[in-house]
XYZ file of C-alpha atoms in Angstrom:
236
model
C 78.450 77.721 59.470
C 82.082 77.901 58.387
C 83.170 81.525 58.051
C 86.338 80.678 56.154
C 85.200 78.288 53.431
C 87.335 78.884 50.328
C 86.317 77.384 46.981
C 89.374 76.401 44.913
C 88.674 75.864 41.204
C 91.302 74.518 38.791
C 91.330 71.646 36.292
C 94.839 70.735 37.508
C 94.161 68.532 40.533
C 97.757 68.793 41.740
C 97.422 72.577 41.998
C 94.115 72.247 43.832
C 95.667 69.760 46.267
C 98.685 72.017 46.821
C 96.491 75.047 47.566
C 94.399 72.841 49.842
C 97.500 72.003 51.906
C 98.633 75.655 52.102
C 95.238 76.924 53.236
C 94.385 74.109 55.638
C 97.688 74.767 57.403
C 96.281 78.257 58.057
C 93.027 76.875 59.441
C 91.088 77.634 56.269
C 88.577 75.082 54.998
C 88.840 74.216 51.289
C 86.063 73.133 48.921
C 87.321 71.729 45.615
C 86.009 72.060 42.059
C 87.669 71.305 38.725
C 85.790 73.510 36.251
C 83.331 76.391 36.215
C 80.213 74.215 36.220
C 81.402 72.330 39.303
C 82.187 75.670 40.918
C 78.627 76.918 40.383
C 77.247 73.687 41.868
C 79.553 74.006 44.882
C 78.328 77.566 45.468
C 74.732 76.367 45.616
C 75.593 73.691 48.171
C 78.008 75.561 50.457
C 78.530 78.861 52.244
C 81.613 80.195 50.472
C 83.543 83.291 51.540
C 86.213 83.404 48.829
C 86.863 81.822 45.434
C 90.317 81.035 44.026
C 89.785 80.245 40.348
C 91.910 79.366 37.355
C 91.075 81.090 34.072
C 91.757 78.330 31.523
C 89.443 75.383 32.282
C 87.249 72.976 30.279
C 83.428 73.153 30.132
C 83.294 76.695 31.545
C 86.370 78.883 31.944
C 87.135 81.159 34.863
C 86.080 84.389 33.149
C 82.627 83.143 32.178
C 82.199 81.628 35.624
C 83.167 84.939 37.244
C 80.557 86.775 35.160
C 77.838 84.290 36.166
C 78.758 84.500 39.858
C 78.765 88.312 39.780
C 75.138 88.362 38.621
C 74.112 86.843 41.953
C 76.884 87.190 44.533
C 79.556 89.587 45.772
C 81.901 86.864 47.045
C 85.565 87.878 46.596
C 87.149 86.186 43.568
C 90.899 85.816 43.049
C 91.764 84.636 39.540
C 94.777 82.373 39.042
C 96.403 82.064 35.638
C 99.659 81.283 33.899
C 99.152 84.486 31.917
C 100.856 87.542 33.393
C 100.148 90.134 30.704
C 98.400 93.287 31.886
C 95.643 92.861 29.278
C 94.641 89.497 30.771
C 94.749 90.928 34.272
C 92.564 93.891 33.297
C 90.117 91.597 31.492
C 89.739 89.454 34.609
C 89.176 92.488 36.827
C 86.665 93.902 34.352
C 84.710 90.658 34.558
C 84.294 91.243 38.283
C 87.332 89.618 39.906
C 88.728 91.278 43.044
C 92.333 90.246 42.599
C 94.674 88.311 40.332
C 97.686 86.086 40.945
C 99.892 84.385 38.355
C 101.382 80.903 38.238
C 103.806 79.861 39.511
C 102.766 81.667 42.682
C 104.566 82.092 45.969
C 102.567 80.201 48.650
C 103.142 83.002 51.178
C 101.796 85.582 48.717
C 98.772 83.400 47.984
C 98.003 83.008 51.690
C 98.392 86.750 52.277
C 95.992 87.582 49.417
C 93.453 85.030 50.664
C 93.545 86.315 54.245
C 93.231 89.916 53.071
C 90.099 89.151 51.032
C 88.580 87.002 53.796
C 89.085 89.781 56.361
C 87.445 92.344 54.120
C 84.504 90.137 53.159
C 83.893 89.029 56.756
C 83.599 92.680 57.787
C 81.679 93.627 54.623
C 79.129 90.866 55.137
C 78.873 91.783 58.829
C 79.581 88.186 59.866
C 80.387 88.434 63.535
C 80.313 92.203 63.180
C 78.641 94.895 65.265
C 75.528 94.260 67.326
C 72.269 95.396 65.829
C 71.532 97.775 68.680
C 74.674 99.804 67.997
C 74.032 103.028 66.118
C 74.614 103.124 62.387
C 77.562 105.095 61.085
C 76.575 106.858 57.878
C 78.973 108.886 55.725
C 77.449 111.107 53.053
C 78.454 113.391 50.233
C 75.504 114.967 48.443
C 73.188 112.171 47.326
C 75.828 109.495 47.981
C 75.748 107.759 51.361
C 77.523 104.761 52.855
C 76.463 102.930 56.003
C 79.527 101.438 57.719
C 77.386 99.175 59.930
C 74.968 97.681 57.391
C 77.445 97.973 54.471
C 74.751 99.581 52.333
C 75.472 102.255 49.730
C 72.737 104.563 48.449
C 72.766 107.006 45.550
C 69.791 109.386 45.623
C 67.968 106.828 47.773
C 68.645 103.888 45.449
C 70.592 100.922 46.832
C 73.845 100.181 44.973
C 75.408 96.710 44.920
C 79.185 96.747 45.509
C 81.750 94.017 46.043
C 83.705 94.043 49.314
C 86.748 95.526 47.547
C 84.703 98.269 45.884
C 83.062 99.055 49.227
C 86.485 99.273 50.900
C 87.755 101.786 48.337
C 84.592 103.902 48.489
C 84.574 103.849 52.297
C 88.216 104.986 52.424
C 87.573 107.911 50.071
C 84.254 108.897 51.683
C 85.770 108.883 55.180
C 88.393 111.297 53.872
C 86.324 113.549 51.592
C 88.402 116.082 49.689
C 91.680 114.271 50.364
C 93.498 112.896 47.329
C 94.779 109.318 47.671
C 97.456 107.976 45.364
C 97.003 104.548 43.775
C 99.595 103.103 46.155
C 97.825 104.611 49.179
C 94.464 103.197 48.076
C 95.945 99.751 47.502
C 97.821 99.647 50.804
C 94.812 100.905 52.790
C 92.275 98.551 51.204
C 94.302 95.445 50.361
C 96.405 95.775 53.552
C 99.623 94.816 51.793
C 102.473 96.673 50.072
C 101.618 98.111 46.677
C 103.470 96.648 43.699
C 102.338 97.420 40.154
C 98.865 98.164 41.539
C 97.889 100.814 38.974
C 95.723 98.610 36.746
C 94.084 96.827 39.669
C 93.031 100.036 41.401
C 92.047 101.801 38.164
C 89.680 99.006 37.128
C 87.996 98.978 40.549
C 87.616 102.766 40.416
C 85.992 102.491 36.991
C 83.576 99.840 38.260
C 82.618 102.006 41.259
C 81.990 104.967 38.962
C 79.740 102.902 36.723
C 77.626 102.086 39.765
C 77.454 105.430 41.605
C 77.682 108.026 38.836
C 74.929 109.124 36.455
C 77.625 109.839 33.865
C 80.829 107.894 34.686
C 82.778 109.909 32.090
C 81.865 113.130 33.890
C 81.740 111.974 37.516
C 80.073 114.024 40.232
C 81.538 112.178 43.220
C 84.604 110.094 42.428
C 87.131 112.436 40.853
C 90.574 111.844 39.391
C 93.327 114.332 40.184
C 95.630 113.800 37.226
C 99.093 112.622 38.114
C 98.223 112.289 41.813
C 95.285 109.987 42.480
C 91.591 109.932 43.365
C 89.222 111.641 45.790
C 85.555 111.891 46.705
C 84.246 115.417 46.199
C 82.836 116.990 49.368
C 79.299 118.401 49.122
């Protein structure tokens, strides 16, 4: 089973071919699709570890496709679009995307983003991870617990479904309960690359985590904001 299959989805075949060349030069296997419907079919037929997807496509656009995928899978999704406005970026992240890159993109930046997501998902999915006989490493705060070995998150005994990026953020904050992390620190620790205009990206992921782990996301028990500084997990 290929552990680095990347599904590239764009109705512009020249862009797909260009990305194919960039990624294959890095030893990454590329599966091609040219609209959202083809992408969904490709997911049923292949083990995919990352999706690079354009937003504006015929038949089914990238946002609707992202929403459909998120109902079933936690595969990392990087949206690609000619639109660079923050509102479009936030919309894509709200739909469940893990990251966002705008056209025209720098090939080196694209490769770095892809490798970062693949690393995180490979660990998150425990592909080639720790042996089963090794002891679990569980971090808890009150009724919130995170198992670093099985990648399971429980709230009051109920299993919570997180994406690899959401898990990475929650793990960072839980491992350092009570410590406040700035947006730049969260981004650099989780994405493993320098932070640049990361405020919206991190804020949307924080909101999504809250919606999953908090009874009342507007009055959170665990994931707190420290205004003007950053975020922390409350220690119980």
